[in-house]
mmCIF file of C-alpha atoms and ligand atoms in Angstrom:
data_model
loop_
_atom_site.group_PDB
_atom_site.id
_atom_site.type_symbol
_atom_site.label_atom_id
_atom_site.label_comp_id
_atom_site.label_asym_id
_atom_site.label_seq_id
_atom_site.Cartn_x
_atom_site.Cartn_y
_atom_site.Cartn_z
ATOM 1 C CA MET A 1 18.268 -15.324 -13.194
ATOM 2 C CA SER A 2 21.032 -15.008 -15.569
ATOM 3 C CA SER A 3 24.349 -16.916 -15.910
ATOM 4 C CA GLN A 4 26.226 -13.505 -16.269
ATOM 5 C CA THR A 5 28.946 -12.601 -13.625
ATOM 6 C CA HIS A 6 28.754 -9.310 -11.904
ATOM 7 C CA GLN A 7 32.259 -8.014 -10.716
ATOM 8 C CA SER A 8 31.353 -4.601 -9.087
ATOM 9 C CA THR A 9 32.911 -4.076 -5.686
ATOM 10 C CA ASP A 10 29.391 -3.469 -4.258
ATOM 11 C CA PRO A 11 26.849 -6.122 -3.644
ATOM 12 C CA ARG A 12 24.045 -5.336 -6.138
ATOM 13 C CA HIS A 13 21.952 -8.329 -4.635
ATOM 14 C CA ILE A 14 21.872 -9.448 -1.049
ATOM 15 C CA GLY A 15 19.940 -12.488 0.126
ATOM 16 C CA ILE A 16 19.193 -12.999 3.868
ATOM 17 C CA ILE A 17 18.289 -16.017 5.818
ATOM 18 C CA MET A 18 16.394 -14.378 8.664
ATOM 19 C CA ASP A 19 17.061 -16.780 11.458
ATOM 20 C CA GLY A 20 16.779 -16.838 15.283
ATOM 21 C CA ASN A 21 13.367 -15.277 16.166
ATOM 22 C CA GLY A 22 12.513 -18.188 18.209
ATOM 23 C CA ARG A 23 15.672 -18.351 20.226
ATOM 24 C CA TRP A 24 15.543 -14.567 20.811
ATOM 25 C CA ALA A 25 11.998 -15.159 22.301
ATOM 26 C CA LYS A 26 13.019 -17.997 24.221
ATOM 27 C CA LYS A 27 16.002 -16.126 25.974
ATOM 28 C CA ARG A 28 13.406 -13.609 27.281
ATOM 29 C CA GLY A 29 10.693 -15.995 28.088
ATOM 30 C CA TYR A 30 8.337 -14.863 25.376
ATOM 31 C CA SER A 31 6.334 -16.894 23.008
ATOM 32 C CA ARG A 32 7.874 -17.691 19.538
ATOM 33 C CA PRO A 33 5.208 -15.445 17.786
ATOM 34 C CA LYS A 34 6.500 -12.442 19.825
ATOM 35 C CA GLY A 35 9.947 -13.306 18.354
ATOM 36 C CA HIS A 36 8.624 -13.154 14.774
ATOM 37 C CA GLN A 37 6.982 -9.888 15.667
ATOM 38 C CA GLU A 38 10.297 -8.511 16.686
ATOM 39 C CA GLY A 39 11.942 -10.087 13.517
ATOM 40 C CA ALA A 40 9.347 -8.125 11.322
ATOM 41 C CA LYS A 41 10.595 -4.811 12.879
ATOM 42 C CA THR A 42 14.101 -5.728 11.954
ATOM 43 C CA THR A 43 12.971 -6.511 8.524
ATOM 44 C CA ARG A 44 11.398 -3.064 8.043
ATOM 45 C CA LYS A 45 14.718 -1.547 9.083
ATOM 46 C CA ILE A 46 16.852 -3.618 6.917
ATOM 47 C CA ILE A 47 14.832 -2.814 3.795
ATOM 48 C CA ASP A 48 15.444 0.742 4.552
ATOM 49 C CA ALA A 49 19.158 0.318 5.242
ATOM 50 C CA CYS A 50 19.639 -1.543 1.968
ATOM 51 C CA ARG A 51 18.315 1.347 0.056
ATOM 52 C CA GLU A 52 20.441 3.764 2.050
ATOM 53 C CA LEU A 53 23.468 1.630 1.296
ATOM 54 C CA GLY A 54 22.639 1.386 -2.431
ATOM 55 C CA VAL A 55 21.729 -2.289 -2.520
ATOM 56 C CA ARG A 56 19.256 -2.539 -5.323
ATOM 57 C CA TYR A 57 18.111 -6.105 -4.801
ATOM 58 C CA LEU A 58 17.233 -7.686 -1.410
ATOM 59 C CA THR A 59 15.681 -11.097 -1.069
ATOM 60 C CA LEU A 60 14.509 -12.254 2.219
ATOM 61 C CA TYR A 61 13.784 -15.845 3.287
ATOM 62 C CA ALA A 62 10.693 -15.395 5.182
ATOM 63 C CA PHE A 63 9.024 -18.829 5.166
ATOM 64 C CA SER A 64 10.511 -22.076 3.757
ATOM 65 C CA ALA A 65 8.545 -24.801 2.122
ATOM 66 C CA GLU A 66 9.654 -27.058 5.176
ATOM 67 C CA ASN A 67 8.376 -24.511 7.688
ATOM 68 C CA TRP A 68 4.780 -25.716 7.356
ATOM 69 C CA SER A 69 5.972 -28.635 9.574
ATOM 70 C CA ARG A 70 6.091 -26.242 12.636
ATOM 71 C CA PRO A 71 3.160 -26.306 15.161
ATOM 72 C CA ASP A 72 -0.050 -25.091 13.576
ATOM 73 C CA MET A 73 -0.242 -22.206 15.841
ATOM 74 C CA GLU A 74 3.157 -20.806 14.869
ATOM 75 C CA VAL A 75 2.252 -21.255 11.117
ATOM 76 C CA LYS A 76 -0.963 -19.486 11.648
ATOM 77 C CA ALA A 77 0.894 -16.589 13.518
ATOM 78 C CA LEU A 78 3.477 -16.334 10.663
ATOM 79 C CA MET A 79 0.733 -16.073 7.967
ATOM 80 C CA GLU A 80 -1.178 -13.462 10.022
ATOM 81 C CA LEU A 81 2.043 -11.464 10.641
ATOM 82 C CA LEU A 82 2.830 -11.556 6.769
ATOM 83 C CA GLU A 83 -0.567 -10.182 5.980
ATOM 84 C CA PHE A 84 -0.288 -7.470 8.619
ATOM 85 C CA PHE A 85 3.262 -6.607 7.407
ATOM 86 C CA LEU A 86 2.042 -6.206 3.863
ATOM 87 C CA GLY A 87 -0.850 -4.279 4.815
ATOM 88 C CA ARG A 88 1.250 -1.818 6.847
ATOM 89 C CA GLU A 89 4.252 -1.638 4.500
ATOM 90 C CA THR A 90 2.899 -1.256 0.995
ATOM 91 C CA LYS A 91 2.622 2.502 1.481
ATOM 92 C CA ALA A 92 6.292 2.771 2.415
ATOM 93 C CA LEU A 93 7.187 0.501 -0.466
ATOM 94 C CA ILE A 94 5.334 2.891 -2.889
ATOM 95 C CA LYS A 95 6.802 6.110 -1.365
ATOM 96 C CA ASN A 96 10.192 4.664 -1.653
ATOM 97 C CA ARG A 97 9.785 3.337 -5.139
ATOM 98 C CA VAL A 98 10.410 -0.389 -4.045
ATOM 99 C CA ARG A 99 9.026 -3.142 -6.378
ATOM 100 C CA LEU A 100 7.940 -6.113 -4.385
ATOM 101 C CA HIS A 101 8.428 -9.708 -5.781
ATOM 102 C CA ALA A 102 7.666 -13.138 -4.463
ATOM 103 C CA ILE A 103 9.493 -16.498 -4.964
ATOM 104 C CA GLY A 104 7.968 -19.755 -4.013
ATOM 105 C CA ARG A 105 4.744 -21.693 -4.397
ATOM 106 C CA ILE A 106 2.727 -18.586 -3.654
ATOM 107 C CA GLU A 107 -0.593 -20.252 -4.883
ATOM 108 C CA GLU A 108 -0.386 -22.564 -1.756
ATOM 109 C CA LEU A 109 -0.370 -19.755 0.831
ATOM 110 C CA PRO A 110 -3.665 -18.961 2.819
ATOM 111 C CA GLU A 111 -5.892 -16.933 0.750
ATOM 112 C CA GLN A 112 -5.785 -13.761 2.869
ATOM 113 C CA ALA A 113 -2.071 -13.629 2.868
ATOM 114 C CA ARG A 114 -1.983 -14.355 -0.954
ATOM 115 C CA LYS A 115 -4.397 -11.510 -1.506
ATOM 116 C CA ALA A 116 -2.378 -9.201 0.381
ATOM 117 C CA LEU A 117 0.751 -10.133 -1.416
ATOM 118 C CA ASN A 118 -0.749 -9.870 -4.791
ATOM 119 C CA LYS A 119 -2.101 -6.562 -3.952
ATOM 120 C CA ALA A 120 1.273 -5.217 -2.848
ATOM 121 C CA MET A 121 2.958 -6.712 -5.942
ATOM 122 C CA GLU A 122 0.419 -5.048 -8.260
ATOM 123 C CA ALA A 123 0.895 -1.682 -6.596
ATOM 124 C CA THR A 124 4.587 -1.701 -6.949
ATOM 125 C CA ALA A 125 4.875 -3.443 -10.189
ATOM 126 C CA HIS A 126 5.901 -0.204 -12.290
ATOM 127 C CA PHE A 127 8.939 0.503 -10.042
ATOM 128 C CA ASP A 128 12.304 -0.620 -11.195
ATOM 129 C CA GLU A 129 14.881 1.076 -9.037
ATOM 130 C CA TRP A 130 14.790 -0.974 -5.830
ATOM 131 C CA HIS A 131 13.612 -4.685 -5.619
ATOM 132 C CA LEU A 132 12.414 -6.446 -2.524
ATOM 133 C CA THR A 133 11.724 -10.167 -2.987
ATOM 134 C CA LEU A 134 9.977 -12.246 -0.235
ATOM 135 C CA ALA A 135 10.763 -15.974 -0.493
ATOM 136 C CA LEU A 136 7.543 -17.637 0.792
ATOM 137 C CA ASN A 137 6.703 -21.302 0.853
ATOM 138 C CA TYR A 138 10.032 -21.315 -0.986
ATOM 139 C CA GLY A 139 12.439 -24.146 -1.360
ATOM 140 C CA SER A 140 15.266 -24.637 -3.988
ATOM 141 C CA ARG A 141 14.414 -28.219 -4.651
ATOM 142 C CA GLN A 142 10.829 -27.362 -5.288
ATOM 143 C CA GLU A 143 11.959 -24.535 -7.560
ATOM 144 C CA MET A 144 14.331 -26.883 -9.485
ATOM 145 C CA LEU A 145 11.383 -29.545 -9.863
ATOM 146 C CA ASP A 146 8.911 -26.833 -11.089
ATOM 147 C CA ALA A 147 11.647 -25.514 -13.458
ATOM 148 C CA ALA A 148 12.224 -28.986 -14.835
ATOM 149 C CA LYS A 149 8.498 -29.458 -15.386
ATOM 150 C CA GLY A 150 8.431 -25.985 -17.337
ATOM 151 C CA PHE A 151 11.385 -26.932 -19.331
ATOM 152 C CA ALA A 152 9.930 -30.319 -20.184
ATOM 153 C CA LYS A 153 6.799 -28.621 -21.241
ATOM 154 C CA SER A 154 8.421 -26.164 -23.541
ATOM 155 C CA VAL A 155 10.558 -29.004 -25.133
ATOM 156 C CA ALA A 156 7.317 -30.900 -25.635
ATOM 157 C CA CYS A 157 5.406 -28.038 -27.549
ATOM 158 C CA GLY A 158 8.592 -27.397 -29.733
ATOM 159 C CA GLU A 159 9.546 -24.082 -28.203
ATOM 160 C CA THR A 160 12.835 -25.248 -26.888
ATOM 161 C CA ASP A 161 15.298 -27.635 -28.608
ATOM 162 C CA ALA A 162 16.572 -29.917 -25.644
ATOM 163 C CA GLU A 163 19.717 -30.739 -27.483
ATOM 164 C CA GLN A 164 20.746 -27.152 -28.010
ATOM 165 C CA ALA A 165 19.443 -25.801 -24.800
ATOM 166 C CA GLY A 166 21.812 -23.848 -22.530
ATOM 167 C CA TRP A 167 21.676 -22.761 -18.859
ATOM 168 C CA ASP A 168 19.568 -19.582 -19.671
ATOM 169 C CA ASP A 169 16.892 -21.885 -21.180
ATOM 170 C CA LEU A 170 16.395 -23.809 -17.949
ATOM 171 C CA ALA A 171 17.017 -20.627 -15.674
ATOM 172 C CA ARG A 172 14.128 -18.847 -17.339
ATOM 173 C CA HIS A 173 11.865 -21.355 -15.585
ATOM 174 C CA PHE A 174 13.092 -20.470 -12.086
ATOM 175 C CA TYR A 175 11.127 -18.347 -9.797
ATOM 176 C CA THR A 176 13.987 -15.923 -9.863
ATOM 177 C CA LYS A 177 13.971 -15.423 -13.495
ATOM 178 C CA GLU A 178 13.681 -11.619 -13.224
ATOM 179 C CA LEU A 179 16.442 -11.323 -10.665
ATOM 180 C CA PRO A 180 20.204 -11.199 -10.975
ATOM 181 C CA ASP A 181 22.074 -13.915 -9.078
ATOM 182 C CA PRO A 182 22.870 -12.897 -5.383
ATOM 183 C CA ASP A 183 26.310 -11.532 -4.698
ATOM 184 C CA LEU A 184 26.125 -12.046 -0.850
ATOM 185 C CA ILE A 185 24.080 -14.314 1.270
ATOM 186 C CA ILE A 186 23.818 -13.541 4.947
ATOM 187 C CA ARG A 187 22.560 -15.982 7.654
ATOM 188 C CA THR A 188 21.834 -14.774 11.230
ATOM 189 C CA SER A 189 21.647 -16.764 14.418
ATOM 190 C CA GLY A 190 24.873 -18.814 14.163
ATOM 191 C CA GLU A 191 23.608 -21.585 11.906
ATOM 192 C CA THR A 192 25.926 -22.206 8.961
ATOM 193 C CA ARG A 193 23.743 -23.990 6.497
ATOM 194 C CA ILE A 194 21.701 -22.922 3.437
ATOM 195 C CA SER A 195 18.367 -24.656 4.341
ATOM 196 C CA ASN A 196 17.156 -24.895 0.713
ATOM 197 C CA PHE A 197 17.629 -21.155 -0.048
ATOM 198 C CA LEU A 198 18.617 -20.078 -3.519
ATOM 199 C CA LEU A 199 20.902 -23.176 -4.070
ATOM 200 C CA MET A 200 21.435 -22.734 -7.854
ATOM 201 C CA GLN A 201 21.492 -19.013 -7.666
ATOM 202 C CA SER A 202 24.148 -18.715 -5.080
ATOM 203 C CA ALA A 203 26.568 -20.815 -7.070
ATOM 204 C CA TYR A 204 29.096 -17.946 -6.958
ATOM 205 C CA ALA A 205 27.640 -15.793 -4.114
ATOM 206 C CA GLU A 206 29.722 -14.935 -0.972
ATOM 207 C CA PHE A 207 28.570 -16.271 2.333
ATOM 208 C CA TYR A 208 28.395 -14.367 5.513
ATOM 209 C CA PHE A 209 27.446 -15.949 8.786
ATOM 210 C CA THR A 210 26.754 -14.065 12.129
ATOM 211 C CA ASP A 211 25.822 -15.286 15.610
ATOM 212 C CA VAL A 212 23.540 -12.214 15.995
ATOM 213 C CA LEU A 213 19.762 -13.312 16.190
ATOM 214 C CA TRP A 214 17.696 -11.779 13.482
ATOM 215 C CA PRO A 215 15.509 -9.474 15.873
ATOM 216 C CA ASP A 216 18.964 -8.012 17.064
ATOM 217 C CA PHE A 217 20.357 -7.508 13.505
ATOM 218 C CA ASP A 218 20.615 -3.886 12.363
ATOM 219 C CA LYS A 219 22.200 -1.555 9.834
ATOM 220 C CA VAL A 220 25.503 -1.578 11.702
ATOM 221 C CA GLU A 221 25.510 -5.411 11.458
ATOM 222 C CA LEU A 222 24.630 -5.199 7.782
ATOM 223 C CA GLU A 223 27.435 -2.840 7.274
ATOM 224 C CA LYS A 224 29.890 -5.268 8.793
ATOM 225 C CA ALA A 225 28.524 -8.047 6.354
ATOM 226 C CA ILE A 226 28.977 -5.668 3.433
ATOM 227 C CA ALA A 227 32.654 -4.630 4.608
ATOM 228 C CA CYS A 228 33.415 -8.455 4.886
ATOM 229 C CA TYR A 229 32.161 -9.036 1.308
ATOM 230 C CA HIS A 230 34.443 -6.108 0.196
ATOM 231 C CA ARG A 231 37.536 -8.103 1.527
ATOM 232 C CA ARG A 232 36.523 -11.108 -0.624
ATOM 233 C CA GLU A 233 38.122 -11.845 -4.053
ATOM 234 C CA ARG A 234 35.522 -13.331 -6.450
ATOM 235 C CA ARG A 235 37.575 -15.268 -8.661
ATOM 236 C CA TYR A 236 34.929 -17.186 -10.957
ATOM 237 C CA GLY A 237 37.453 -19.899 -11.581
ATOM 238 C CA LYS A 238 40.244 -17.627 -12.645
ATOM 239 C CA THR A 239 43.567 -17.184 -10.614
ATOM 240 C CA GLY A 240 44.048 -14.403 -8.161
ATOM 241 C CA GLU A 241 46.752 -12.830 -10.485
ATOM 242 C CA GLN A 242 44.115 -12.688 -13.314
ATOM 243 C CA ILE A 243 41.740 -10.895 -11.116
ATOM 244 C CA ALA A 244 44.414 -8.416 -9.777
ATOM 245 C CA ARG A 245 45.801 -7.711 -13.400
ATOM 246 C CA PRO A 246 43.406 -8.712 -15.964
ATOM 247 C CA THR A 247 45.226 -9.457 -19.263
ATOM 248 C CA THR A 248 43.450 -9.373 -22.766
ATOM 249 C CA VAL A 249 46.184 -11.523 -24.430
ATOM 250 C CA SER A 250 46.362 -15.088 -23.281
ATOM 251 C CA PRO A 251 49.950 -16.139 -22.447
ATOM 252 C CA LEU A 252 49.311 -19.389 -24.345
ATOM 253 C CA GLN A 253 48.635 -17.336 -27.638
ATOM 254 C CA PRO A 254 51.824 -15.397 -28.663
ATOM 255 C CA SER A 255 50.965 -11.813 -29.663
ATOM 256 C CA ALA A 256 51.787 -10.753 -33.151
HETATM 257 C C1 IPE B 1 13.286 -17.546 11.607
HETATM 258 O O1 IPE B 1 13.518 -17.746 12.914
HETATM 259 C C2 IPE B 1 11.975 -17.218 11.161
HETATM 260 C C3 IPE B 1 11.307 -18.407 10.277
HETATM 261 C C4 IPE B 1 11.889 -19.624 10.011
HETATM 262 C C5 IPE B 1 9.990 -18.236 9.909
HETATM 263 P P1 IPE B 1 13.200 -19.085 13.623
HETATM 264 O O2 IPE B 1 11.769 -19.291 13.961
HETATM 265 O O3 IPE B 1 13.685 -20.305 12.872
HETATM 266 O O4 IPE B 1 14.093 -19.014 14.872
HETATM 267 P P2 IPE B 1 14.960 -20.169 15.657
HETATM 268 O O5 IPE B 1 15.836 -20.897 14.693
HETATM 269 O O6 IPE B 1 13.854 -21.187 16.197
HETATM 270 O O7 IPE B 1 15.620 -19.350 16.708
HETATM 271 C C1 IPE B 2 15.196 -21.183 7.263
HETATM 272 O O1 IPE B 2 15.266 -21.122 8.710
HETATM 273 C C2 IPE B 2 14.020 -20.569 6.771
HETATM 274 C C3 IPE B 2 13.814 -19.178 7.118
HETATM 275 C C4 IPE B 2 14.561 -18.376 7.730
HETATM 276 C C5 IPE B 2 12.549 -18.618 6.672
HETATM 277 P P1 IPE B 2 14.899 -22.517 9.505
HETATM 278 O O2 IPE B 2 14.997 -22.153 11.056
HETATM 279 O O3 IPE B 2 13.553 -22.856 9.159
HETATM 280 O O4 IPE B 2 15.913 -23.532 9.153
HETATM 281 P P2 IPE B 2 16.466 -24.885 9.681
HETATM 282 O O5 IPE B 2 15.303 -25.682 9.848
HETATM 283 O O6 IPE B 2 17.071 -24.486 11.100
HETATM 284 O O7 IPE B 2 17.434 -25.367 8.914
HETATM 285 MG MG1 MG B 3 15.526 -21.158 12.722
#
């Protein structure tokens, strides 16, 4: 993660909180795992849609550090679905030249899911055009804690000077160190909270909330989110006038 700003009119990096699988299933009298299966179908379609729309980085919140508190049966179903999804999708990722990344405490995932994930990441590690990141057993506070520990170690061994250190010296210990900051964060299902997702990285992201449940989300809904993003003015602390007409000479410094 870098502290650099990105001012292009197209979102380079979209993060999605894929929410609403359980409610989608409940409305139809299905079990919650059936909702997650339908959600996985949407995930596949949105990965393709992002490529078609030129979005180079897509980060999907698939399992939070807090989701372990769900019923054992649901957690088990989600982990099996992850393994199944990776087994099926790796070929498509390779064909489409998509590099897979993972953020979160991956080492705590069940062995089978972890193996499938590592296999898919290795098989796509040489690609650089499209980047798909799965947030698994992810939580921003856990990430911050792990980064603080990494930073403390690098100070202790003399690699980093704590007094001189800047933001980038801390950010290189985040799970997201290889990714640009997200430009747009989408959350489906009508909830308007961030639920421990990319807190630090979304400092200047635009947010888009929709009532559509994740299994019903599609390319048309994604295009609506991107159209809404295009209408936003990203000011990064400046005034609207500065953004509309950037000047190189500060009015406080008389030109010669
Ligand atoms: C999101 O859907 C998927 C995960 C959190 C794994 P939910 O399962 O949270 O769906 P709702 O919020 O209960 O509808
Ligand atoms: C956030 O959704 C996590 C994922 C989408 C993976 P939750 O459904 O777990 O969030 P809360 O508990 O409603 O905030
Ligand atoms: Mg939910």
